[in-house]
C-alpha cells in the first residue's frame, strides 16, 4: 500500500476537504490468524467521506494484514521501528522492512515504548527522520505523565517532545507527519479519559507549536487525541476545532467496534470541513 497523496495543507485531502483521522493500535494482541480474521472483517469497510482510517497490528501480523487490506480504504502501520536501515540490532525492525511489508505508516514514541523500553525524545527524532527517508508516515506519540499533569507542566512537556521529534524534518516532509497527543494518565485500563476542555486547550497550544515549525509551508499537521476514547466520548473529542482525529486502543480492537467508532463521526466531518 503506498502513501496516499495529500493536499498542500495536510489536514485537508486532495479535494480540499478537512480529514478526520481514526486509527487503532492493536498492541501485543492478535497473532497472524486472529489479525487476518480482523483484517478480513475490515476489508470492505468504507469510512464516511473525509475520514481516513488505519490499523496497526503487531509485527508478526504486519505483512499478512497489509496483503488483506491492500485494496481497502484502510492504511496499515507498524508499532515501532529502528532508525538504522540494517545491521547488528538484534530483535529490531527497520523502516525499509516495514515498507517492504506494504505498510504506509509507523507509530513512533508510544508512551509504553518510552516507559518500558527506554525510548527517548532523541530516539524518537532519529526514527521520525528514518521513517520519512523511507516514505513512511510517522505517527508521533507524545504525552504527559500524571506528575507532569498535576504540576501543570503538560504544555511544556508536549512542546519539548514535539520540537525534538520534528527536529531536522524538511518542510517538504511535514505533510507526511501525524501527531497523537496521548496523556499517559489517560491510556489503558487504568487510565481515565481526559476532559474535552483540557484536550481542546492542549491541542490549541500544540497547534501553535507545530505552526511555528511548519512556518511558511502552511502545512497543517493532523493532531489526534488518544486515551480511553470510546463510543461514549469520541464525538466530544472529534468536534474540537484543533483535534483532527483520534487514536484508539481497547475500544477499537474488535472490527465491529472499530467500524462503529469510525461511522459515528460522519456528521461531524462536514461540519469541521465547513468551519
Ligand atoms: C493507547 O494505548 O495508545 C490507547 C489510546 O489506549 P486506550 O484507548 O485503550 O486507552
PDB file of C-alpha atoms and ligand atoms in Angstrom:
ATOM      1  CA  UNK A   1       0.000   0.000   0.000  1.00  0.00           C
ATOM      2  CA  UNK A   2       1.506   3.321  -0.950  1.00  0.00           C
ATOM      3  CA  UNK A   3       1.220   6.673   0.772  1.00  0.00           C
ATOM      4  CA  UNK A   4      -1.944   8.400  -0.344  1.00  0.00           C
ATOM      5  CA  UNK A   5      -1.459  11.796  -1.909  1.00  0.00           C
ATOM      6  CA  UNK A   6      -2.310  14.714   0.294  1.00  0.00           C
ATOM      7  CA  UNK A   7      -3.100  18.293  -0.469  1.00  0.00           C
ATOM      8  CA  UNK A   8      -0.814  21.194   0.260  1.00  0.00           C
ATOM      9  CA  UNK A   9      -2.399  21.584   3.659  1.00  0.00           C
ATOM     10  CA  UNK A  10      -2.041  18.128   5.172  1.00  0.00           C
ATOM     11  CA  UNK A  11      -5.170  18.116   7.298  1.00  0.00           C
ATOM     12  CA  UNK A  12      -7.110  18.520   4.087  1.00  0.00           C
ATOM     13  CA  UNK A  13      -7.446  15.869   1.438  1.00  0.00           C
ATOM     14  CA  UNK A  14      -6.657  16.467  -2.220  1.00  0.00           C
ATOM     15  CA  UNK A  15     -10.206  17.615  -2.810  1.00  0.00           C
ATOM     16  CA  UNK A  16      -9.626  20.384  -0.285  1.00  0.00           C
ATOM     17  CA  UNK A  17     -11.776  18.867   2.440  1.00  0.00           C
ATOM     18  CA  UNK A  18     -10.528  18.575   6.009  1.00  0.00           C
ATOM     19  CA  UNK A  19      -9.796  14.975   7.011  1.00  0.00           C
ATOM     20  CA  UNK A  20     -10.557  13.285  10.289  1.00  0.00           C
ATOM     21  CA  UNK A  21      -8.142  10.511  11.216  1.00  0.00           C
ATOM     22  CA  UNK A  22      -9.228   7.465  13.211  1.00  0.00           C
ATOM     23  CA  UNK A  23      -6.870   4.614  13.873  1.00  0.00           C
ATOM     24  CA  UNK A  24      -6.228   1.810  16.277  1.00  0.00           C
ATOM     25  CA  UNK A  25      -3.112   0.204  17.690  1.00  0.00           C
ATOM     26  CA  UNK A  26      -3.638  -3.477  18.388  1.00  0.00           C
ATOM     27  CA  UNK A  27      -0.574  -3.504  20.672  1.00  0.00           C
ATOM     28  CA  UNK A  28       0.626  -7.045  21.595  1.00  0.00           C
ATOM     29  CA  UNK A  29      -2.669  -8.604  20.593  1.00  0.00           C
ATOM     30  CA  UNK A  30      -3.763 -10.636  17.584  1.00  0.00           C
ATOM     31  CA  UNK A  31      -1.301 -13.179  16.223  1.00  0.00           C
ATOM     32  CA  UNK A  32      -1.384 -13.855  12.473  1.00  0.00           C
ATOM     33  CA  UNK A  33      -4.586 -15.925  12.427  1.00  0.00           C
ATOM     34  CA  UNK A  34      -6.598 -13.520  14.557  1.00  0.00           C
ATOM     35  CA  UNK A  35      -5.147 -10.471  12.800  1.00  0.00           C
ATOM     36  CA  UNK A  36      -6.005 -11.814   9.350  1.00  0.00           C
ATOM     37  CA  UNK A  37      -9.540 -12.572  10.505  1.00  0.00           C
ATOM     38  CA  UNK A  38      -9.858  -8.993  11.807  1.00  0.00           C
ATOM     39  CA  UNK A  39      -8.414  -7.572   8.582  1.00  0.00           C
ATOM     40  CA  UNK A  40     -10.881  -9.612   6.517  1.00  0.00           C
ATOM     41  CA  UNK A  41     -13.705  -8.199   8.613  1.00  0.00           C
ATOM     42  CA  UNK A  42     -12.457  -4.688   7.773  1.00  0.00           C
ATOM     43  CA  UNK A  43     -11.528  -5.310   4.153  1.00  0.00           C
ATOM     44  CA  UNK A  44     -14.673  -3.975   2.525  1.00  0.00           C
ATOM     45  CA  UNK A  45     -15.326  -1.246   5.084  1.00  0.00           C
ATOM     46  CA  UNK A  46     -15.614   2.240   3.626  1.00  0.00           C
ATOM     47  CA  UNK A  47     -15.202   5.047   6.176  1.00  0.00           C
ATOM     48  CA  UNK A  48     -17.500   8.052   5.722  1.00  0.00           C
ATOM     49  CA  UNK A  49     -16.198  10.720   3.310  1.00  0.00           C
ATOM     50  CA  UNK A  50     -13.387  12.742   4.828  1.00  0.00           C
ATOM     51  CA  UNK A  51     -12.424  10.083   7.365  1.00  0.00           C
ATOM     52  CA  UNK A  52      -9.041   8.401   6.971  1.00  0.00           C
ATOM     53  CA  UNK A  53      -8.616   5.201   8.952  1.00  0.00           C
ATOM     54  CA  UNK A  54      -5.740   2.943   9.852  1.00  0.00           C
ATOM     55  CA  UNK A  55      -4.920  -0.165  11.866  1.00  0.00           C
ATOM     56  CA  UNK A  56      -1.608  -1.004  13.492  1.00  0.00           C
ATOM     57  CA  UNK A  57      -1.058  -4.721  14.005  1.00  0.00           C
ATOM     58  CA  UNK A  58       1.932  -6.332  15.743  1.00  0.00           C
ATOM     59  CA  UNK A  59       4.970  -7.136  13.581  1.00  0.00           C
ATOM     60  CA  UNK A  60       4.231 -10.838  13.159  1.00  0.00           C
ATOM     61  CA  UNK A  61       0.890  -9.947  11.555  1.00  0.00           C
ATOM     62  CA  UNK A  62       2.013  -6.909   9.594  1.00  0.00           C
ATOM     63  CA  UNK A  63       2.683  -8.453   6.193  1.00  0.00           C
ATOM     64  CA  UNK A  64      -0.490 -10.555   6.242  1.00  0.00           C
ATOM     65  CA  UNK A  65      -2.662  -7.637   7.305  1.00  0.00           C
ATOM     66  CA  UNK A  66      -1.101  -5.429   4.622  1.00  0.00           C
ATOM     67  CA  UNK A  67      -1.911  -8.088   1.999  1.00  0.00           C
ATOM     68  CA  UNK A  68      -5.529  -8.410   3.081  1.00  0.00           C
ATOM     69  CA  UNK A  69      -6.034  -4.635   3.236  1.00  0.00           C
ATOM     70  CA  UNK A  70      -4.008  -3.782   0.137  1.00  0.00           C
ATOM     71  CA  UNK A  71      -7.007  -2.621  -1.908  1.00  0.00           C
ATOM     72  CA  UNK A  72      -9.089  -1.484   1.018  1.00  0.00           C
ATOM     73  CA  UNK A  73      -9.766   2.027   2.292  1.00  0.00           C
ATOM     74  CA  UNK A  74      -7.632   1.435   5.375  1.00  0.00           C
ATOM     75  CA  UNK A  75      -3.971   2.240   5.872  1.00  0.00           C
ATOM     76  CA  UNK A  76      -1.772  -0.152   7.802  1.00  0.00           C
ATOM     77  CA  UNK A  77       1.034   0.811  10.155  1.00  0.00           C
ATOM     78  CA  UNK A  78       3.753  -0.726  12.310  1.00  0.00           C
ATOM     79  CA  UNK A  79       4.043  -0.164  16.055  1.00  0.00           C
ATOM     80  CA  UNK A  80       7.724   0.755  16.199  1.00  0.00           C
ATOM     81  CA  UNK A  81      10.933   0.743  14.151  1.00  0.00           C
ATOM     82  CA  UNK A  82      14.683   1.151  14.447  1.00  0.00           C
ATOM     83  CA  UNK A  83      16.363   4.221  12.992  1.00  0.00           C
ATOM     84  CA  UNK A  84      19.056   2.251  11.137  1.00  0.00           C
ATOM     85  CA  UNK A  85      18.230   0.518   7.854  1.00  0.00           C
ATOM     86  CA  UNK A  86      20.003  -2.746   8.733  1.00  0.00           C
ATOM     87  CA  UNK A  87      22.824  -4.148  10.837  1.00  0.00           C
ATOM     88  CA  UNK A  88      23.638  -5.697  14.196  1.00  0.00           C
ATOM     89  CA  UNK A  89      20.477  -4.684  16.049  1.00  0.00           C
ATOM     90  CA  UNK A  90      19.084  -7.990  17.271  1.00  0.00           C
ATOM     91  CA  UNK A  91      15.339  -8.029  17.691  1.00  0.00           C
ATOM     92  CA  UNK A  92      14.792  -4.778  15.841  1.00  0.00           C
ATOM     93  CA  UNK A  93      12.888  -3.997  12.633  1.00  0.00           C
ATOM     94  CA  UNK A  94      13.824  -1.230  10.200  1.00  0.00           C
ATOM     95  CA  UNK A  95      11.827   1.234   8.107  1.00  0.00           C
ATOM     96  CA  UNK A  96      12.670  -0.487   4.778  1.00  0.00           C
ATOM     97  CA  UNK A  97      11.487  -3.805   6.231  1.00  0.00           C
ATOM     98  CA  UNK A  98       8.208  -2.207   7.268  1.00  0.00           C
ATOM     99  CA  UNK A  99       7.788  -0.556   3.878  1.00  0.00           C
ATOM    100  CA  UNK A 100       8.503  -3.890   2.157  1.00  0.00           C
ATOM    101  CA  UNK A 101       5.645  -5.454   4.132  1.00  0.00           C
ATOM    102  CA  UNK A 102       3.357  -2.908   2.492  1.00  0.00           C
ATOM    103  CA  UNK A 103       2.741  -0.629   5.475  1.00  0.00           C
ATOM    104  CA  UNK A 104       2.473   3.099   4.888  1.00  0.00           C
ATOM    105  CA  UNK A 105       2.612   4.360   8.450  1.00  0.00           C
ATOM    106  CA  UNK A 106       4.690   3.779  11.573  1.00  0.00           C
ATOM    107  CA  UNK A 107       3.890   4.619  15.173  1.00  0.00           C
ATOM    108  CA  UNK A 108       6.824   6.197  16.976  1.00  0.00           C
ATOM    109  CA  UNK A 109       7.293   7.004  20.646  1.00  0.00           C
ATOM    110  CA  UNK A 110       4.192   5.444  22.187  1.00  0.00           C
ATOM    111  CA  UNK A 111       4.331   6.009  25.950  1.00  0.00           C
ATOM    112  CA  UNK A 112       4.673   2.260  26.535  1.00  0.00           C
ATOM    113  CA  UNK A 113       7.851   2.354  24.433  1.00  0.00           C
ATOM    114  CA  UNK A 114       9.093   5.415  26.311  1.00  0.00           C
ATOM    115  CA  UNK A 115       8.187   3.957  29.712  1.00  0.00           C
ATOM    116  CA  UNK A 116       9.288   0.318  29.354  1.00  0.00           C
ATOM    117  CA  UNK A 117      11.827   0.262  26.525  1.00  0.00           C
ATOM    118  CA  UNK A 118      13.937   3.358  27.030  1.00  0.00           C
ATOM    119  CA  UNK A 119      12.556   5.336  24.102  1.00  0.00           C
ATOM    120  CA  UNK A 120      13.673   8.963  24.388  1.00  0.00           C
ATOM    121  CA  UNK A 121      12.915  12.187  22.570  1.00  0.00           C
ATOM    122  CA  UNK A 122      16.256  11.714  20.803  1.00  0.00           C
ATOM    123  CA  UNK A 123      15.481   8.197  19.519  1.00  0.00           C
ATOM    124  CA  UNK A 124      12.011   9.344  18.511  1.00  0.00           C
ATOM    125  CA  UNK A 125      13.622  12.034  16.370  1.00  0.00           C
ATOM    126  CA  UNK A 126      16.050   9.565  14.763  1.00  0.00           C
ATOM    127  CA  UNK A 127      13.149   7.242  13.963  1.00  0.00           C
ATOM    128  CA  UNK A 128      10.989  10.040  12.522  1.00  0.00           C
ATOM    129  CA  UNK A 129      13.782  11.064  10.152  1.00  0.00           C
ATOM    130  CA  UNK A 130      14.403   7.436   9.119  1.00  0.00           C
ATOM    131  CA  UNK A 131      10.692   6.777   8.560  1.00  0.00           C
ATOM    132  CA  UNK A 132      10.429   9.795   6.279  1.00  0.00           C
ATOM    133  CA  UNK A 133      13.535   8.736   4.338  1.00  0.00           C
ATOM    134  CA  UNK A 134      11.706   5.511   3.511  1.00  0.00           C
ATOM    135  CA  UNK A 135       8.365   7.027   2.597  1.00  0.00           C
ATOM    136  CA  UNK A 136       6.566   6.037   5.797  1.00  0.00           C
ATOM    137  CA  UNK A 137       4.242   8.420   7.589  1.00  0.00           C
ATOM    138  CA  UNK A 138       5.454   8.782  11.178  1.00  0.00           C
ATOM    139  CA  UNK A 139       2.636   8.808  13.718  1.00  0.00           C
ATOM    140  CA  UNK A 140       4.458  10.502  16.583  1.00  0.00           C
ATOM    141  CA  UNK A 141       3.019   9.835  20.035  1.00  0.00           C
ATOM    142  CA  UNK A 142       3.574  12.446  22.705  1.00  0.00           C
ATOM    143  CA  UNK A 143       2.168  12.543  26.205  1.00  0.00           C
ATOM    144  CA  UNK A 144       2.440  13.979  29.694  1.00  0.00           C
ATOM    145  CA  UNK A 145       2.768  11.805  32.801  1.00  0.00           C
ATOM    146  CA  UNK A 146       0.379  12.153  35.720  1.00  0.00           C
ATOM    147  CA  UNK A 147       3.067  14.040  37.689  1.00  0.00           C
ATOM    148  CA  UNK A 148       3.568  16.496  34.842  1.00  0.00           C
ATOM    149  CA  UNK A 149      -0.194  16.940  34.517  1.00  0.00           C
ATOM    150  CA  UNK A 150      -0.577  17.562  38.260  1.00  0.00           C
ATOM    151  CA  UNK A 151       2.328  20.025  38.356  1.00  0.00           C
ATOM    152  CA  UNK A 152       0.681  21.875  35.462  1.00  0.00           C
ATOM    153  CA  UNK A 153       3.615  21.471  33.100  1.00  0.00           C
ATOM    154  CA  UNK A 154       1.902  19.373  30.403  1.00  0.00           C
ATOM    155  CA  UNK A 155       2.217  22.099  27.727  1.00  0.00           C
ATOM    156  CA  UNK A 156       5.968  22.403  28.318  1.00  0.00           C
ATOM    157  CA  UNK A 157       6.480  18.629  28.112  1.00  0.00           C
ATOM    158  CA  UNK A 158       4.425  18.341  24.947  1.00  0.00           C
ATOM    159  CA  UNK A 159       6.148  21.284  23.277  1.00  0.00           C
ATOM    160  CA  UNK A 160       9.540  19.745  24.075  1.00  0.00           C
ATOM    161  CA  UNK A 161       8.569  16.313  22.777  1.00  0.00           C
ATOM    162  CA  UNK A 162       7.112  17.813  19.602  1.00  0.00           C
ATOM    163  CA  UNK A 163      10.028  20.117  18.847  1.00  0.00           C
ATOM    164  CA  UNK A 164      12.612  17.367  19.344  1.00  0.00           C
ATOM    165  CA  UNK A 165      10.599  14.801  17.372  1.00  0.00           C
ATOM    166  CA  UNK A 166      10.391  17.181  14.406  1.00  0.00           C
ATOM    167  CA  UNK A 167      13.940  18.487  14.618  1.00  0.00           C
ATOM    168  CA  UNK A 168      15.556  18.398  11.172  1.00  0.00           C
ATOM    169  CA  UNK A 169      12.386  17.347   9.329  1.00  0.00           C
ATOM    170  CA  UNK A 170      12.398  19.052   5.926  1.00  0.00           C
ATOM    171  CA  UNK A 171       9.451  21.362   5.267  1.00  0.00           C
ATOM    172  CA  UNK A 172       8.555  19.220   2.253  1.00  0.00           C
ATOM    173  CA  UNK A 173       8.157  16.186   4.543  1.00  0.00           C
ATOM    174  CA  UNK A 174       5.996  17.828   7.215  1.00  0.00           C
ATOM    175  CA  UNK A 175       2.907  16.921   5.230  1.00  0.00           C
ATOM    176  CA  UNK A 176       3.559  13.245   5.952  1.00  0.00           C
ATOM    177  CA  UNK A 177       3.638  13.630   9.734  1.00  0.00           C
ATOM    178  CA  UNK A 178       0.851  12.818  12.189  1.00  0.00           C
ATOM    179  CA  UNK A 179       0.968  13.611  15.904  1.00  0.00           C
ATOM    180  CA  UNK A 180      -1.083  11.857  18.587  1.00  0.00           C
ATOM    181  CA  UNK A 181      -1.438  13.508  21.977  1.00  0.00           C
ATOM    182  CA  UNK A 182      -1.857  10.634  24.409  1.00  0.00           C
ATOM    183  CA  UNK A 183      -1.758  11.594  28.091  1.00  0.00           C
ATOM    184  CA  UNK A 184      -0.018   8.728  29.908  1.00  0.00           C
ATOM    185  CA  UNK A 185      -2.635   9.018  32.652  1.00  0.00           C
ATOM    186  CA  UNK A 186      -5.481   8.586  30.169  1.00  0.00           C
ATOM    187  CA  UNK A 187      -4.463   5.461  28.284  1.00  0.00           C
ATOM    188  CA  UNK A 188      -5.127   1.830  29.097  1.00  0.00           C
ATOM    189  CA  UNK A 189      -7.498   0.170  31.521  1.00  0.00           C
ATOM    190  CA  UNK A 190      -6.112   2.171  34.469  1.00  0.00           C
ATOM    191  CA  UNK A 191      -6.498   5.443  32.594  1.00  0.00           C
ATOM    192  CA  UNK A 192      -9.258   8.000  32.721  1.00  0.00           C
ATOM    193  CA  UNK A 193     -10.294   9.908  29.600  1.00  0.00           C
ATOM    194  CA  UNK A 194      -9.046  13.488  29.509  1.00  0.00           C
ATOM    195  CA  UNK A 195     -11.689  16.202  29.798  1.00  0.00           C
ATOM    196  CA  UNK A 196     -12.600  17.529  26.361  1.00  0.00           C
ATOM    197  CA  UNK A 197     -11.927  21.098  27.547  1.00  0.00           C
ATOM    198  CA  UNK A 198      -8.400  20.111  28.597  1.00  0.00           C
ATOM    199  CA  UNK A 199      -7.761  18.355  25.277  1.00  0.00           C
ATOM    200  CA  UNK A 200      -9.019  21.423  23.468  1.00  0.00           C
ATOM    201  CA  UNK A 201      -6.632  23.700  25.341  1.00  0.00           C
ATOM    202  CA  UNK A 202      -3.670  21.359  24.827  1.00  0.00           C
ATOM    203  CA  UNK A 203      -4.358  20.918  21.128  1.00  0.00           C
ATOM    204  CA  UNK A 204      -4.694  24.640  20.587  1.00  0.00           C
ATOM    205  CA  UNK A 205      -1.281  25.115  22.204  1.00  0.00           C
ATOM    206  CA  UNK A 206       0.144  22.242  20.151  1.00  0.00           C
ATOM    207  CA  UNK A 207      -1.279  23.807  17.015  1.00  0.00           C
ATOM    208  CA  UNK A 208       0.755  26.913  17.777  1.00  0.00           C
ATOM    209  CA  UNK A 209       3.906  24.809  18.295  1.00  0.00           C
ATOM    210  CA  UNK A 210       3.544  22.924  15.017  1.00  0.00           C
ATOM    211  CA  UNK A 211       2.505  26.051  13.129  1.00  0.00           C
ATOM    212  CA  UNK A 212       5.745  27.665  14.202  1.00  0.00           C
ATOM    213  CA  UNK A 213       7.676  24.630  12.948  1.00  0.00           C
ATOM    214  CA  UNK A 214       5.720  24.415   9.688  1.00  0.00           C
ATOM    215  CA  UNK A 215       6.431  28.101   9.123  1.00  0.00           C
ATOM    216  CA  UNK A 216       5.551  29.400   5.716  1.00  0.00           C
ATOM    217  CA  UNK A 217       4.835  25.942   4.298  1.00  0.00           C
ATOM    218  CA  UNK A 218       1.318  26.309   5.700  1.00  0.00           C
ATOM    219  CA  UNK A 219       1.138  22.555   6.334  1.00  0.00           C
ATOM    220  CA  UNK A 220      -1.494  21.611   8.889  1.00  0.00           C
ATOM    221  CA  UNK A 221      -0.092  18.612  10.764  1.00  0.00           C
ATOM    222  CA  UNK A 222      -3.006  16.436  11.939  1.00  0.00           C
ATOM    223  CA  UNK A 223      -3.234  16.356  15.740  1.00  0.00           C
ATOM    224  CA  UNK A 224      -5.002  13.269  17.079  1.00  0.00           C
ATOM    225  CA  UNK A 225      -6.130  12.644  20.633  1.00  0.00           C
ATOM    226  CA  UNK A 226      -5.710   9.209  22.254  1.00  0.00           C
ATOM    227  CA  UNK A 227      -6.533   7.882  25.697  1.00  0.00           C
ATOM    228  CA  UNK A 228      -9.631   5.909  26.688  1.00  0.00           C
ATOM    229  CA  UNK A 229     -11.524   7.045  23.604  1.00  0.00           C
ATOM    230  CA  UNK A 230     -14.817   5.176  23.426  1.00  0.00           C
ATOM    231  CA  UNK A 231     -18.164   5.220  21.729  1.00  0.00           C
ATOM    232  CA  UNK A 232     -19.372   7.460  24.560  1.00  0.00           C
ATOM    233  CA  UNK A 233     -16.818  10.242  24.084  1.00  0.00           C
ATOM    234  CA  UNK A 234     -15.405  10.065  20.522  1.00  0.00           C
ATOM    235  CA  UNK A 235     -17.659  12.815  19.188  1.00  0.00           C
ATOM    236  CA  UNK A 236     -16.755  15.157  22.049  1.00  0.00           C
ATOM    237  CA  UNK A 237     -13.096  14.958  21.006  1.00  0.00           C
ATOM    238  CA  UNK A 238     -13.539  14.971  17.243  1.00  0.00           C
ATOM    239  CA  UNK A 239     -15.806  18.020  17.449  1.00  0.00           C
ATOM    240  CA  UNK A 240     -12.970  20.120  18.919  1.00  0.00           C
ATOM    241  CA  UNK A 241     -11.523  22.570  16.379  1.00  0.00           C
ATOM    242  CA  UNK A 242      -7.884  21.594  16.857  1.00  0.00           C
ATOM    243  CA  UNK A 243      -8.500  17.852  17.084  1.00  0.00           C
ATOM    244  CA  UNK A 244      -8.069  16.178  13.693  1.00  0.00           C
ATOM    245  CA  UNK A 245      -8.951  12.682  14.811  1.00  0.00           C
ATOM    246  CA  UNK A 246      -8.461  10.053  17.459  1.00  0.00           C
ATOM    247  CA  UNK A 247      -6.072   7.204  18.135  1.00  0.00           C
ATOM    248  CA  UNK A 248      -7.888   4.391  19.888  1.00  0.00           C
ATOM    249  CA  UNK A 249      -6.816   1.290  21.792  1.00  0.00           C
ATOM    250  CA  UNK A 250      -9.152  -1.120  23.560  1.00  0.00           C
ATOM    251  CA  UNK A 251     -12.413   0.319  22.286  1.00  0.00           C
ATOM    252  CA  UNK A 252     -11.449  -0.346  18.663  1.00  0.00           C
ATOM    253  CA  UNK A 253      -9.759  -3.731  18.771  1.00  0.00           C
ATOM    254  CA  UNK A 254     -12.897  -5.578  17.669  1.00  0.00           C
ATOM    255  CA  UNK A 255     -13.525  -4.823  13.979  1.00  0.00           C
ATOM    256  CA  UNK A 256     -17.235  -4.210  14.566  1.00  0.00           C
ATOM    257  CA  UNK A 257     -16.408  -1.664  17.291  1.00  0.00           C
ATOM    258  CA  UNK A 258     -13.801  -0.008  15.082  1.00  0.00           C
ATOM    259  CA  UNK A 259     -16.263   0.422  12.217  1.00  0.00           C
ATOM    260  CA  UNK A 260     -18.916   1.721  14.599  1.00  0.00           C
ATOM    261  CA  UNK A 261     -16.498   4.302  16.023  1.00  0.00           C
ATOM    262  CA  UNK A 262     -15.449   5.452  12.570  1.00  0.00           C
ATOM    263  CA  UNK A 263     -19.040   5.698  11.356  1.00  0.00           C
ATOM    264  CA  UNK A 264     -20.071   7.599  14.450  1.00  0.00           C
ATOM    265  CA  UNK A 265     -18.174  10.752  13.402  1.00  0.00           C
ATOM    266  CA  UNK A 266     -19.694  11.019   9.937  1.00  0.00           C
ATOM    267  CA  UNK A 267     -21.926  14.002  10.666  1.00  0.00           C
ATOM    268  CA  UNK A 268     -19.049  15.867  12.283  1.00  0.00           C
ATOM    269  CA  UNK A 269     -16.681  15.728   9.350  1.00  0.00           C
ATOM    270  CA  UNK A 270     -18.618  18.049   7.095  1.00  0.00           C
ATOM    271  CA  UNK A 271     -19.221  20.427   9.992  1.00  0.00           C
ATOM    272  CA  UNK A 272     -15.497  20.558  10.691  1.00  0.00           C
ATOM    273  CA  UNK A 273     -14.731  20.998   6.997  1.00  0.00           C
ATOM    274  CA  UNK A 274     -17.053  23.972   6.854  1.00  0.00           C
ATOM    275  CA  UNK A 275     -15.526  25.577   9.961  1.00  0.00           C
TER     276      UNK A 275
HETATM  277  C1  LIG B   1      -3.130   3.756  23.662  1.00  0.00           C
HETATM  278  O1  LIG B   1      -2.586   2.978  24.425  1.00  0.00           O
HETATM  279  O2  LIG B   1      -2.483   4.365  22.802  1.00  0.00           O
HETATM  280  C2  LIG B   1      -4.561   3.986  23.784  1.00  0.00           C
HETATM  281  C3  LIG B   1      -5.086   5.013  23.188  1.00  0.00           C
HETATM  282  O3  LIG B   1      -5.232   3.060  24.520  1.00  0.00           O
HETATM  283  P1  LIG B   1      -6.739   3.130  25.054  1.00  0.00           P
HETATM  284  O4  LIG B   1      -7.605   3.725  24.000  1.00  0.00           O
HETATM  285  O5  LIG B   1      -7.074   1.702  25.338  1.00  0.00           O
HETATM  286  O6  LIG B   1      -6.711   3.959  26.293  1.00  0.00           O
END
